[in-house]
JSON list of C-alpha atoms in Angstrom, two decimals:
[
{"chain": "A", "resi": 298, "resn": "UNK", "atom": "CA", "xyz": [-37.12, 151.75, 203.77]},
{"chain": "A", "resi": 299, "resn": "UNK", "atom": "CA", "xyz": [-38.81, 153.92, 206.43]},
{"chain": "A", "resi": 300, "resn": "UNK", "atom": "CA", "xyz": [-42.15, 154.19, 203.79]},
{"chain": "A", "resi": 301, "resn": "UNK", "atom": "CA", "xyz": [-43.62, 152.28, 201.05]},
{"chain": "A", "resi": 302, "resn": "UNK", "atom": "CA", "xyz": [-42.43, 153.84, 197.58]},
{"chain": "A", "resi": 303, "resn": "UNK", "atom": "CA", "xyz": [-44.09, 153.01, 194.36]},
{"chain": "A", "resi": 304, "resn": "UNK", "atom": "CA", "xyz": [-42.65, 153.50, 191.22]},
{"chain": "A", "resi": 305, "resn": "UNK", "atom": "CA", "xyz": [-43.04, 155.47, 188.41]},
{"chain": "A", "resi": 306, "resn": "UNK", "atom": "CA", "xyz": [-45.48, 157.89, 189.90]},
{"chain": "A", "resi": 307, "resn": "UNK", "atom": "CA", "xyz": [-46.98, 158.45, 186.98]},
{"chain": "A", "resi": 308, "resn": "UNK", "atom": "CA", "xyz": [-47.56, 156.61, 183.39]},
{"chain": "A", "resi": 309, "resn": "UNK", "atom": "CA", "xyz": [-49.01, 157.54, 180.54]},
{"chain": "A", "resi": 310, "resn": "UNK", "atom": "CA", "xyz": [-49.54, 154.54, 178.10]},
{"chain": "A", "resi": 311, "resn": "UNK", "atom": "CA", "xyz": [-50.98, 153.95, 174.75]},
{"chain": "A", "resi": 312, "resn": "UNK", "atom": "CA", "xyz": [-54.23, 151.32, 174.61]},
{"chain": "A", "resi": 313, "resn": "UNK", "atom": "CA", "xyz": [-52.95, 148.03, 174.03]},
{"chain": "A", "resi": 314, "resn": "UNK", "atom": "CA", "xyz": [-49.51, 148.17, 175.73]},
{"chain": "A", "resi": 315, "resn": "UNK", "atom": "CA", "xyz": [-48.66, 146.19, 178.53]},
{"chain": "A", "resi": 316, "resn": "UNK", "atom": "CA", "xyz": [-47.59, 148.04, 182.06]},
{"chain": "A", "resi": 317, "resn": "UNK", "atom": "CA", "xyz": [-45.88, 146.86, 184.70]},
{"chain": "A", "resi": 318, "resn": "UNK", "atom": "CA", "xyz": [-46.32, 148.84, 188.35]},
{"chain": "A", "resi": 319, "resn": "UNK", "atom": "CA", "xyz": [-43.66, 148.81, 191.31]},
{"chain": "A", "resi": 320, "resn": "UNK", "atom": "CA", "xyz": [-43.98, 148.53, 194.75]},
{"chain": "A", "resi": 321, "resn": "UNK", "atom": "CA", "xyz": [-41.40, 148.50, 197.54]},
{"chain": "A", "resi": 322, "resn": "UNK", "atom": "CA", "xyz": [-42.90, 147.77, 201.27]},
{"chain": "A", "resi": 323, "resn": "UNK", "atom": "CA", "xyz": [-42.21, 148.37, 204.43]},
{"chain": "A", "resi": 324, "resn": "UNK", "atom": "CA", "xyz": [-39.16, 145.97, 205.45]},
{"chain": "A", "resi": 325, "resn": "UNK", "atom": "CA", "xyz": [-40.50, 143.60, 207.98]},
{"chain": "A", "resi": 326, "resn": "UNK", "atom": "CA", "xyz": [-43.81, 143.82, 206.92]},
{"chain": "A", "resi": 327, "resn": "UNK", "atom": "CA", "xyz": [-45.44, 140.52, 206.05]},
{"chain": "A", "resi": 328, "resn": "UNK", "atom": "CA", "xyz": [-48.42, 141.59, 204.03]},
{"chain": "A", "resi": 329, "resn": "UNK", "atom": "CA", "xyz": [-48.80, 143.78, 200.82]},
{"chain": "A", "resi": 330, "resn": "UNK", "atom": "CA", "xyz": [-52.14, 145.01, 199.66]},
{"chain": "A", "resi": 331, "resn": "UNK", "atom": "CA", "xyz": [-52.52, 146.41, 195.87]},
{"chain": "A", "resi": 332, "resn": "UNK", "atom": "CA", "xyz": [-55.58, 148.72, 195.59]},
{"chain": "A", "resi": 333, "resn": "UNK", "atom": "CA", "xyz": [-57.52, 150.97, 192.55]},
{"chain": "A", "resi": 334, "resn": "UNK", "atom": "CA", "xyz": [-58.69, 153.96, 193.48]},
{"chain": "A", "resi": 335, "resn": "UNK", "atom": "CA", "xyz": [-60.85, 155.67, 190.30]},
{"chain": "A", "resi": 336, "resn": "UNK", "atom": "CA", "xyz": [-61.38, 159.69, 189.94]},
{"chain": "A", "resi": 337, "resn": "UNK", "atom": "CA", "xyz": [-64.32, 160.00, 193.03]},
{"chain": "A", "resi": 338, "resn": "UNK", "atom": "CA", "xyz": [-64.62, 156.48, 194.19]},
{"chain": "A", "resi": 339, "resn": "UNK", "atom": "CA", "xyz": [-62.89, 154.59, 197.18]},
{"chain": "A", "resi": 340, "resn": "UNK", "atom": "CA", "xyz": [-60.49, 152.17, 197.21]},
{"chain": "A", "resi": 341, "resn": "UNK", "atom": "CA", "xyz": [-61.08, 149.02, 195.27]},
{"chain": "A", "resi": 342, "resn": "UNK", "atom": "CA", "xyz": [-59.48, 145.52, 196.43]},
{"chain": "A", "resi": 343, "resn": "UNK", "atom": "CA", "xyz": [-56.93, 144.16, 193.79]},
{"chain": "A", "resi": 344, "resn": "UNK", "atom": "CA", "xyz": [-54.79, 141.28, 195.21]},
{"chain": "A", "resi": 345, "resn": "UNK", "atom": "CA", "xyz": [-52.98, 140.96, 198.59]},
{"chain": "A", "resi": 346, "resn": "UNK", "atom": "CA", "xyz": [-50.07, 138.72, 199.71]},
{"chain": "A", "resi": 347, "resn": "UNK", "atom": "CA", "xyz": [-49.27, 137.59, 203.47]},
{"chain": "A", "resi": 348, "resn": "UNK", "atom": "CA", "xyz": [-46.23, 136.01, 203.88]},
{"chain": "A", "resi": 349, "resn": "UNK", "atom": "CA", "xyz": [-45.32, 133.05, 201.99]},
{"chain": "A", "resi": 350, "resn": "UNK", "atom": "CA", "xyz": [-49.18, 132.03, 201.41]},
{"chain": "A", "resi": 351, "resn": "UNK", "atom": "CA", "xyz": [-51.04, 131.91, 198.21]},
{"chain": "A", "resi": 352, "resn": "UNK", "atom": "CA", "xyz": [-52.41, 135.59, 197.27]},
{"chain": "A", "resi": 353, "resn": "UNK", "atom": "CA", "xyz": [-55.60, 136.57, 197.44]},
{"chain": "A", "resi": 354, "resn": "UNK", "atom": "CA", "xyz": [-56.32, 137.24, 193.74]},
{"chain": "A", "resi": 355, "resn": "UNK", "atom": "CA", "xyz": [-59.98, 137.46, 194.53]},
{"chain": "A", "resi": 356, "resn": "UNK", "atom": "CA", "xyz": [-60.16, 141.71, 193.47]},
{"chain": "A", "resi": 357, "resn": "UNK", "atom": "CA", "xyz": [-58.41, 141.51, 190.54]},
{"chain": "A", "resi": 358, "resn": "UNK", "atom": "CA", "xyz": [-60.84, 142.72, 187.94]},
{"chain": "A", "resi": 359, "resn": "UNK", "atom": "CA", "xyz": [-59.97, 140.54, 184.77]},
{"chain": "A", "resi": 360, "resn": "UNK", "atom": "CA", "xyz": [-57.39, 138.46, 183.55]},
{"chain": "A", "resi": 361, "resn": "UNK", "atom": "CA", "xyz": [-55.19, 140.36, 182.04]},
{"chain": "A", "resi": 362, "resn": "UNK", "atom": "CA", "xyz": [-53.83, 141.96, 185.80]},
{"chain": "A", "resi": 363, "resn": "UNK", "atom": "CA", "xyz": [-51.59, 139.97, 187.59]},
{"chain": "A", "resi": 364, "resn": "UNK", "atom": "CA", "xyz": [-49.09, 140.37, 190.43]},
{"chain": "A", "resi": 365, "resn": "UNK", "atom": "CA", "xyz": [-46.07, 138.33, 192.07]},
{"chain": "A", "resi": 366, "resn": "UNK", "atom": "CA", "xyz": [-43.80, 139.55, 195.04]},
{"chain": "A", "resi": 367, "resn": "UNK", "atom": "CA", "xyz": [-40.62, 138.27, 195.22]},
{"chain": "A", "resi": 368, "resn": "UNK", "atom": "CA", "xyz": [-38.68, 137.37, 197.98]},
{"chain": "A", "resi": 369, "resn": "UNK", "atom": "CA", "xyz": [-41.42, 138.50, 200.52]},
{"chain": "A", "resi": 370, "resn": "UNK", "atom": "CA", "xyz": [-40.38, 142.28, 199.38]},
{"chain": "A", "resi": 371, "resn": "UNK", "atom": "CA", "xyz": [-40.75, 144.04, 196.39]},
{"chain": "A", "resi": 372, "resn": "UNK", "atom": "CA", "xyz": [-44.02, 143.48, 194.15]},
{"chain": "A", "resi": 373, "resn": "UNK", "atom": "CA", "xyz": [-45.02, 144.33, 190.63]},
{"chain": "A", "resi": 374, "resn": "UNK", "atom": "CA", "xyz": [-48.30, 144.43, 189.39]},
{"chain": "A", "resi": 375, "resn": "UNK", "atom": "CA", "xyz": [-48.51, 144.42, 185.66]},
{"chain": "A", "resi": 376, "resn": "UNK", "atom": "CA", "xyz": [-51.71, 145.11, 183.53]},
{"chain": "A", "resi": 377, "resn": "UNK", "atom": "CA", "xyz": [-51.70, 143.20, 180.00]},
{"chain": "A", "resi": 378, "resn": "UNK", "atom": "CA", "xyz": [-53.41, 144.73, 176.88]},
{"chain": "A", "resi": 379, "resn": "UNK", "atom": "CA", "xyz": [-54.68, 148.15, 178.60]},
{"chain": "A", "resi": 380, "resn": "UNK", "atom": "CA", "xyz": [-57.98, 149.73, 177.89]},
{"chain": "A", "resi": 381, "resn": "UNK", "atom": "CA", "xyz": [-59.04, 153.20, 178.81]},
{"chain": "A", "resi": 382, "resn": "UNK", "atom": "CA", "xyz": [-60.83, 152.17, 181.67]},
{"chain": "A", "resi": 383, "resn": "UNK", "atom": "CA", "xyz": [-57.95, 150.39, 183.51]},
{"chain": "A", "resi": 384, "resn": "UNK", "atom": "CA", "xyz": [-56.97, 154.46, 184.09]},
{"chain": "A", "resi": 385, "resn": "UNK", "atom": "CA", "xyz": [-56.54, 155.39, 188.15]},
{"chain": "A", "resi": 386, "resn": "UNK", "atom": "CA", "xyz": [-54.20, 155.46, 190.52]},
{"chain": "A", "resi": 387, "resn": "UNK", "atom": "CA", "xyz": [-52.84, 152.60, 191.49]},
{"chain": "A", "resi": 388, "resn": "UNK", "atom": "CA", "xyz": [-51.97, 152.42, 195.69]},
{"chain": "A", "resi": 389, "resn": "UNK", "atom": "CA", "xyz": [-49.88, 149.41, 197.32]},
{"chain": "A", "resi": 390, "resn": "UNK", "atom": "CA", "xyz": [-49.85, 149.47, 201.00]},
{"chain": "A", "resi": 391, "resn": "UNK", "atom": "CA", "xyz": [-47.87, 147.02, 203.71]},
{"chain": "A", "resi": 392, "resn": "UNK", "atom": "CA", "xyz": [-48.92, 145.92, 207.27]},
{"chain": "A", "resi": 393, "resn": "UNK", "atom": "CA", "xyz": [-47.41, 144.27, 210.26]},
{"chain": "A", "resi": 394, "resn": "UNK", "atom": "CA", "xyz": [-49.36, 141.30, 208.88]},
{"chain": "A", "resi": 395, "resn": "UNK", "atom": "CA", "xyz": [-52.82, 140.82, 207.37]},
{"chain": "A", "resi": 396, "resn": "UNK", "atom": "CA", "xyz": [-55.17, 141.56, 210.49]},
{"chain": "A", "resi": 397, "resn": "UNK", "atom": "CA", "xyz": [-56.64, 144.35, 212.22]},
{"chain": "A", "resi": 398, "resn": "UNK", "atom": "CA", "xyz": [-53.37, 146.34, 212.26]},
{"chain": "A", "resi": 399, "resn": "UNK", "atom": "CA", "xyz": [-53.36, 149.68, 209.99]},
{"chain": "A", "resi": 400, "resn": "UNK", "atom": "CA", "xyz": [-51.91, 150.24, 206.10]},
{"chain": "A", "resi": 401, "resn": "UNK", "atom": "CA", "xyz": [-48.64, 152.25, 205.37]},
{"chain": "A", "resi": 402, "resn": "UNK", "atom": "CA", "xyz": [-49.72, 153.24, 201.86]},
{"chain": "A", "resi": 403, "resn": "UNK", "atom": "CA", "xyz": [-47.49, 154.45, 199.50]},
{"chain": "A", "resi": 404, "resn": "UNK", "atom": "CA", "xyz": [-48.44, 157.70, 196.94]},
{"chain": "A", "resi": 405, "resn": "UNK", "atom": "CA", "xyz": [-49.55, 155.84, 193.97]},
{"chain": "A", "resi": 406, "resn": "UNK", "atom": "CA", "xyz": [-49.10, 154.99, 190.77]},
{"chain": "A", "resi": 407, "resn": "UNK", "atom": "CA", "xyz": [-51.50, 157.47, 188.35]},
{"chain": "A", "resi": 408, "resn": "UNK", "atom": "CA", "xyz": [-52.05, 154.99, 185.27]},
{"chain": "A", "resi": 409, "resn": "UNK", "atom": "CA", "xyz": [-53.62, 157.38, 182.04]},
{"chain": "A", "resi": 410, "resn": "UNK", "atom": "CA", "xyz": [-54.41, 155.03, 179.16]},
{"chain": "A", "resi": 411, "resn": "UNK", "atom": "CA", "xyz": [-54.44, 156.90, 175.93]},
{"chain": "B", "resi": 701, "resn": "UNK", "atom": "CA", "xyz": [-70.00, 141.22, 199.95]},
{"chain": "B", "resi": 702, "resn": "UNK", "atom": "CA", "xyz": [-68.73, 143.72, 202.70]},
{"chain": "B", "resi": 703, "resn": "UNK", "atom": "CA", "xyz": [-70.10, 147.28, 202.10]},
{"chain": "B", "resi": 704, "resn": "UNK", "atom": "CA", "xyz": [-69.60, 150.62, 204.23]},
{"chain": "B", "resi": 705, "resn": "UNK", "atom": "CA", "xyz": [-71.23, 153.68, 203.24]},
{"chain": "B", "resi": 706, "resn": "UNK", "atom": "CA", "xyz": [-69.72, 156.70, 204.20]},
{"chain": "B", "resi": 707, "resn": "UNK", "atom": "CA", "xyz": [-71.93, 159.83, 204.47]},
{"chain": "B", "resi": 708, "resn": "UNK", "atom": "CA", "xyz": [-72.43, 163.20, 203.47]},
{"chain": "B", "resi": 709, "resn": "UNK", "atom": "CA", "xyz": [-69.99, 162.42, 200.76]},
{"chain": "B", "resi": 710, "resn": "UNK", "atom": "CA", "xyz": [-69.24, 166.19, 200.44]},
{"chain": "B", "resi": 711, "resn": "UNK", "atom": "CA", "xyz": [-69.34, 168.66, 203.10]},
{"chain": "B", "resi": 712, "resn": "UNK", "atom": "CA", "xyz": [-68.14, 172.41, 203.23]},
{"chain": "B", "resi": 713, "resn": "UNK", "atom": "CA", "xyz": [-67.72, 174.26, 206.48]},
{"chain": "B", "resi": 714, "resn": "UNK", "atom": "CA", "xyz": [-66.33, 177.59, 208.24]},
{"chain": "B", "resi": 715, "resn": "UNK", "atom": "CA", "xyz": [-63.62, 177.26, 210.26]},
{"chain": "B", "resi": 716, "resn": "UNK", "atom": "CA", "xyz": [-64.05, 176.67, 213.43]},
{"chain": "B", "resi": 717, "resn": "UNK", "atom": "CA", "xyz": [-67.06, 174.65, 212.86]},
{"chain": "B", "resi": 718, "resn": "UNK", "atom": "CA", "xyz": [-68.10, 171.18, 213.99]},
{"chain": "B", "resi": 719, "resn": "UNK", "atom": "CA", "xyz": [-68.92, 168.22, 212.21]},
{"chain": "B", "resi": 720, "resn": "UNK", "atom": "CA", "xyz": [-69.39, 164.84, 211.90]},
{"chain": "B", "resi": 721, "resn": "UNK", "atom": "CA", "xyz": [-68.68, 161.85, 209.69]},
{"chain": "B", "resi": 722, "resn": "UNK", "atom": "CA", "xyz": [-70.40, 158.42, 209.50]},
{"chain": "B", "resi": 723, "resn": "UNK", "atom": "CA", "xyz": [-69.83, 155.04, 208.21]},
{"chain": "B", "resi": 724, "resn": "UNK", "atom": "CA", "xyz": [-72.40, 152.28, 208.30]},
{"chain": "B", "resi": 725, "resn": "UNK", "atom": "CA", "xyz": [-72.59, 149.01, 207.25]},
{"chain": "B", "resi": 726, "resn": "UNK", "atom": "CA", "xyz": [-74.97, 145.61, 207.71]},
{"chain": "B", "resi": 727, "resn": "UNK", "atom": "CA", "xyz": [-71.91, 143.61, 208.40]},
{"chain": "B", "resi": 728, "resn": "UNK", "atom": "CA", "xyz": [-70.20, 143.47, 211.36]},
{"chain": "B", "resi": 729, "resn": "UNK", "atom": "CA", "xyz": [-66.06, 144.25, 211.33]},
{"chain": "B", "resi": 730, "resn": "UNK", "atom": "CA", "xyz": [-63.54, 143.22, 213.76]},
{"chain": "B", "resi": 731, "resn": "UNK", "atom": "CA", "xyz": [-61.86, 146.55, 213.52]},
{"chain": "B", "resi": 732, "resn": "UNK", "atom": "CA", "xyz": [-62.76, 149.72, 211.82]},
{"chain": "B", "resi": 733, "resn": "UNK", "atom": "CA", "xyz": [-59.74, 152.19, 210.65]},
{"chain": "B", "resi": 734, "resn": "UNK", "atom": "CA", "xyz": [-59.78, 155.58, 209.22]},
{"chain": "B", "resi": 735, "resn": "UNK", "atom": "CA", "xyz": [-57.77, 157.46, 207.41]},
{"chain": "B", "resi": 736, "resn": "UNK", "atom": "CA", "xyz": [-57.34, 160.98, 205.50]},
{"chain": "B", "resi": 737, "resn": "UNK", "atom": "CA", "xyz": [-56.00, 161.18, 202.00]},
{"chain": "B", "resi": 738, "resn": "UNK", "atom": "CA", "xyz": [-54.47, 164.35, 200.98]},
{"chain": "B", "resi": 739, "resn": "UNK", "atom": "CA", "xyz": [-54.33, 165.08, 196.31]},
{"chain": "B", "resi": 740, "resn": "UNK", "atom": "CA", "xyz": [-50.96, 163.41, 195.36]},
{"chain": "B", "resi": 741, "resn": "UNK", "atom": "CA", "xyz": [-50.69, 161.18, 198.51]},
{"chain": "B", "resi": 742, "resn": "UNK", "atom": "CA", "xyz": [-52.03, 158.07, 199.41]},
{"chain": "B", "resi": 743, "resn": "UNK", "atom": "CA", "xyz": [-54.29, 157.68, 202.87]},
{"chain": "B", "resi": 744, "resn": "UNK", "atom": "CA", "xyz": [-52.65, 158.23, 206.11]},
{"chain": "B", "resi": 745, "resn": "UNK", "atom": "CA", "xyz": [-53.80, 156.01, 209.27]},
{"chain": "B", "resi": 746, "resn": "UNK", "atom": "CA", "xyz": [-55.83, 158.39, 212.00]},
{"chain": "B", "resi": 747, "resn": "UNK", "atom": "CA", "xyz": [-57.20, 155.79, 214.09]},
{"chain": "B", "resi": 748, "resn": "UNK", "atom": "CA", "xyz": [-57.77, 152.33, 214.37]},
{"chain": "B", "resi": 749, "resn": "UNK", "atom": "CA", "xyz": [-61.25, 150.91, 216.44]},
{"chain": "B", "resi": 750, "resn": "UNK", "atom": "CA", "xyz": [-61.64, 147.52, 217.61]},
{"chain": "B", "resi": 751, "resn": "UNK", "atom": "CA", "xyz": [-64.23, 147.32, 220.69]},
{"chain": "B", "resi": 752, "resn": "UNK", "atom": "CA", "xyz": [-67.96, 148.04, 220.35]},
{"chain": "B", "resi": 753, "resn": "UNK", "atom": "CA", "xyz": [-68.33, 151.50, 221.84]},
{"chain": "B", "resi": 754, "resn": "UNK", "atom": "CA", "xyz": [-65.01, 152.23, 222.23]},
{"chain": "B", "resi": 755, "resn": "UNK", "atom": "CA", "xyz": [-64.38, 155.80, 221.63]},
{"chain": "B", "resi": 756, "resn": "UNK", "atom": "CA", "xyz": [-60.77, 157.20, 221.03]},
{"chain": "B", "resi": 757, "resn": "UNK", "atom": "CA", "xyz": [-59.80, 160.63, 221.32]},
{"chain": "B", "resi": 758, "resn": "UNK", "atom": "CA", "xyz": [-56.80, 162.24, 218.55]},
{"chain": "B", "resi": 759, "resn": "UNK", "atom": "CA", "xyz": [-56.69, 166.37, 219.61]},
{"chain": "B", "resi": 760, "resn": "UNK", "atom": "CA", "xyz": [-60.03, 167.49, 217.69]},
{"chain": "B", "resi": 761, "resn": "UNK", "atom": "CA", "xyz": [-60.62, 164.21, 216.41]},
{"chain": "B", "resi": 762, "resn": "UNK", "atom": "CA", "xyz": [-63.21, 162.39, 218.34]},
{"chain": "B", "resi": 763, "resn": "UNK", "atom": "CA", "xyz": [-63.96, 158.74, 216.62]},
{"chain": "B", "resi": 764, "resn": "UNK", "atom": "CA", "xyz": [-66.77, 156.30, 217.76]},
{"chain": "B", "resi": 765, "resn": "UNK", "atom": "CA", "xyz": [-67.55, 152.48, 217.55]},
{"chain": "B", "resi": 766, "resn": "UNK", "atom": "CA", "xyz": [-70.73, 151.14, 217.08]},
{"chain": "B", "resi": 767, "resn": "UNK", "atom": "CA", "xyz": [-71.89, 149.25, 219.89]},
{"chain": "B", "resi": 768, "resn": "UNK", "atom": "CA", "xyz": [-72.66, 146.29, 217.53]},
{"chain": "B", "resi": 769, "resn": "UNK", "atom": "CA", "xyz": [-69.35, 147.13, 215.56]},
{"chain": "B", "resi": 770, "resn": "UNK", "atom": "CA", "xyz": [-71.69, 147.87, 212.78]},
{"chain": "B", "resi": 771, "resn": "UNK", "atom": "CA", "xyz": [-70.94, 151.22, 212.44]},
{"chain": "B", "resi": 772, "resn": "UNK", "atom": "CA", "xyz": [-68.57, 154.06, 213.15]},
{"chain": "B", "resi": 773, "resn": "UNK", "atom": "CA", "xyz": [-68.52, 158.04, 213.13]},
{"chain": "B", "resi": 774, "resn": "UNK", "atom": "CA", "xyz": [-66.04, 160.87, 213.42]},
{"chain": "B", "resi": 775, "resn": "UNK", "atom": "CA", "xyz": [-66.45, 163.99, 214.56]},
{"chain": "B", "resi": 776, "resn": "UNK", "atom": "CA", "xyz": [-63.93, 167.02, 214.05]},
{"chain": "B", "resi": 777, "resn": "UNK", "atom": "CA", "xyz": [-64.38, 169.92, 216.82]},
{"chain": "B", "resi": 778, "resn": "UNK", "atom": "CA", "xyz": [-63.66, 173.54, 215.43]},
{"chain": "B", "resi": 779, "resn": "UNK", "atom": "CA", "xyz": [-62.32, 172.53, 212.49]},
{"chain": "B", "resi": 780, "resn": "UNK", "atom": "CA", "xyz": [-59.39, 174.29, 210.74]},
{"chain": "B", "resi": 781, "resn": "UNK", "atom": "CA", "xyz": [-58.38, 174.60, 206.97]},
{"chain": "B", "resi": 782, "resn": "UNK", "atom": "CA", "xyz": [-55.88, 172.01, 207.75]},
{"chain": "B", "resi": 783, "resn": "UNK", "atom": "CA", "xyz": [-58.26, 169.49, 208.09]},
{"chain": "B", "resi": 784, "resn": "UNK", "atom": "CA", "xyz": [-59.23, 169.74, 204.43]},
{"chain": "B", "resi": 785, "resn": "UNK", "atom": "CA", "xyz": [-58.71, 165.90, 202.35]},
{"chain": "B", "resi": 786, "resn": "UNK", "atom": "CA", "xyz": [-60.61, 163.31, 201.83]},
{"chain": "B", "resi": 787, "resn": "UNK", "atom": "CA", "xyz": [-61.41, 160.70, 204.66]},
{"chain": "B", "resi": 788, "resn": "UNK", "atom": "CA", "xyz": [-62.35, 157.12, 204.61]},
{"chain": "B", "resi": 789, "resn": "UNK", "atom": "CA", "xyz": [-63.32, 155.04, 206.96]},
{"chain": "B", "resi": 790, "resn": "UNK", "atom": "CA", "xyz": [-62.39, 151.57, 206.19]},
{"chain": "B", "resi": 791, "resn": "UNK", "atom": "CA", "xyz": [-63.17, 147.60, 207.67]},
{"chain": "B", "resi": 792, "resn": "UNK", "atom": "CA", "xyz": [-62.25, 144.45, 208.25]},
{"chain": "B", "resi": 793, "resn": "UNK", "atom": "CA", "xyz": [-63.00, 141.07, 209.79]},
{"chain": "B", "resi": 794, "resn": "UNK", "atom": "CA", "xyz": [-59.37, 139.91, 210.89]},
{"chain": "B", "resi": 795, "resn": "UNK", "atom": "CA", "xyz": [-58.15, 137.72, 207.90]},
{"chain": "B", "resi": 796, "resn": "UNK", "atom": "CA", "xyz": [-59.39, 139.66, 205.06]},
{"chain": "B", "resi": 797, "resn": "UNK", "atom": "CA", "xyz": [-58.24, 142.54, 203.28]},
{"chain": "B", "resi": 798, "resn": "UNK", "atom": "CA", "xyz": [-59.63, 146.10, 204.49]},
{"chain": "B", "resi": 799, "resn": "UNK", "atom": "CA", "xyz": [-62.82, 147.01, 202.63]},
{"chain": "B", "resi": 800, "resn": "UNK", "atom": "CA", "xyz": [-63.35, 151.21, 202.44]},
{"chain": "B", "resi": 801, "resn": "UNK", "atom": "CA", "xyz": [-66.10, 153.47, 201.67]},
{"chain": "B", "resi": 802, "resn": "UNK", "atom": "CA", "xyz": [-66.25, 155.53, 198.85]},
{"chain": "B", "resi": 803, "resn": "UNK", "atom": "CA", "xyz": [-65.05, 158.34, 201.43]},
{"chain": "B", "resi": 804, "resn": "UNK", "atom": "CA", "xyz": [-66.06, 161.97, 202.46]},
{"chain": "B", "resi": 805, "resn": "UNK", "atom": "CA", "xyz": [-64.44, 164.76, 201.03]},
{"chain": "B", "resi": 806, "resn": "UNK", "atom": "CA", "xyz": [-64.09, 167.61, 203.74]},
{"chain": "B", "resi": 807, "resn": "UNK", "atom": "CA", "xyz": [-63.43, 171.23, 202.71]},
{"chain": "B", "resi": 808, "resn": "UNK", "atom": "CA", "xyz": [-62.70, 174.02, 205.55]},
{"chain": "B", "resi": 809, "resn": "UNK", "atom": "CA", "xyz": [-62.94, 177.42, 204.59]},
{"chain": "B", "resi": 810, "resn": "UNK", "atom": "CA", "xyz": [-60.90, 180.13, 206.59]}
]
């Protein structure tokens, strides 16, 4: 697609529930970043994939967040058991590859855990 | 750990006004990217830095590397209301994942 579109846009969820986030990337592009960005802080590191490599898992924040991508495209993060605090928005971006090239990001997925 | 700080993190100006933006950090980056995030959206790419000193011009947009690739800045001439959003500056060291600062949210008032 000519942008990276995440999906739903927004979720409401009850504590507890399992969620599972979408993210479509930029065809072509090798890499996929998933980020957390809280109400009036920057962008935290979740997880990134870069090609067919292992991902980086090294920003996810517990264990009940995971990711996969399939077929070097489309990736889902999902968040097990949510608490209250696991509410933010939710960004994936895409690049070229991983390097010093720039993020397409996509608008977000705002999680609100009830 | 990788840190940037981003400073003022708040900042209110008059149109027309200029201003400037920096990001610091003890490490040193590869590259050093910033971008401007807009409610409801997530951050757009303004500029990507890769030289020490290398200065890159975008219309009113005027962005700076640190010599040492340390640091960065970016400076808005006569700014508009248009220029309103957030901004982040953001780093990395070639193989790794960018790292951002908390960001610095710019309001222009007509």
């Amino acid at each position: 697609g000519a942008g990276v579109s995440q999906s739903p846009s927004n979720k409401v969820t009850e504590k507890g529930k399992d969620v599972e986030l979408r993210c479509d990337p930029i065809s072509g592009h090798t890499a996929l970043y998933w980020y957390r960005q809280s109400l009036g802080q920057g962008l935290e590191f979740l997880i990134y994939f870069q090609g067919n490599s292992a991902p980086d898992k090294s920003g996810l924040p517990s264990d009940r967040f995971s990711a996969e991508r399939t077929g070097g495209s489309v990736s889902t993060l999902t968040i097990q058991r949510t608490q209250q605090e696991d509410s933010a928005v939710y960004l994936c971006a895409s690049s070229l590859v991983t390097g010093d090239y720039g993020y397409t990001f996509g608008s977000g997925t705002r999680l609100t855990v009830v | 750990t990788q840190l940037l700080e981003q400073s003022p993190q708040f900042l209110s100006i008059q149109e027309g006004e200029n201003l400037t933006v920096y990001c610091n950090s003890s490490s040193v980056f590869s590259s050093l990217q910033w971008y401007r995030q807009e409610p409801g959206e997530g951050p757009v790419l303004l500029v990507t830095v890769v030289t020490g000193g290398e200065v890159k011009k975008l219309k009113r947009l005027t962005f700076q590397f640190g010599d040492a690739r340390k640091d960065s800045s970016l400076h808005i001439t006569a700014a508009q209301p248009g220029d309103t959003g957030l901004y982040l500056c953001a780093g990395t060291s070639g193989n790794t994942p960018l790292v951002f600062g908390k960001g610095t949210r710019l309001s222009v008032i007509a």
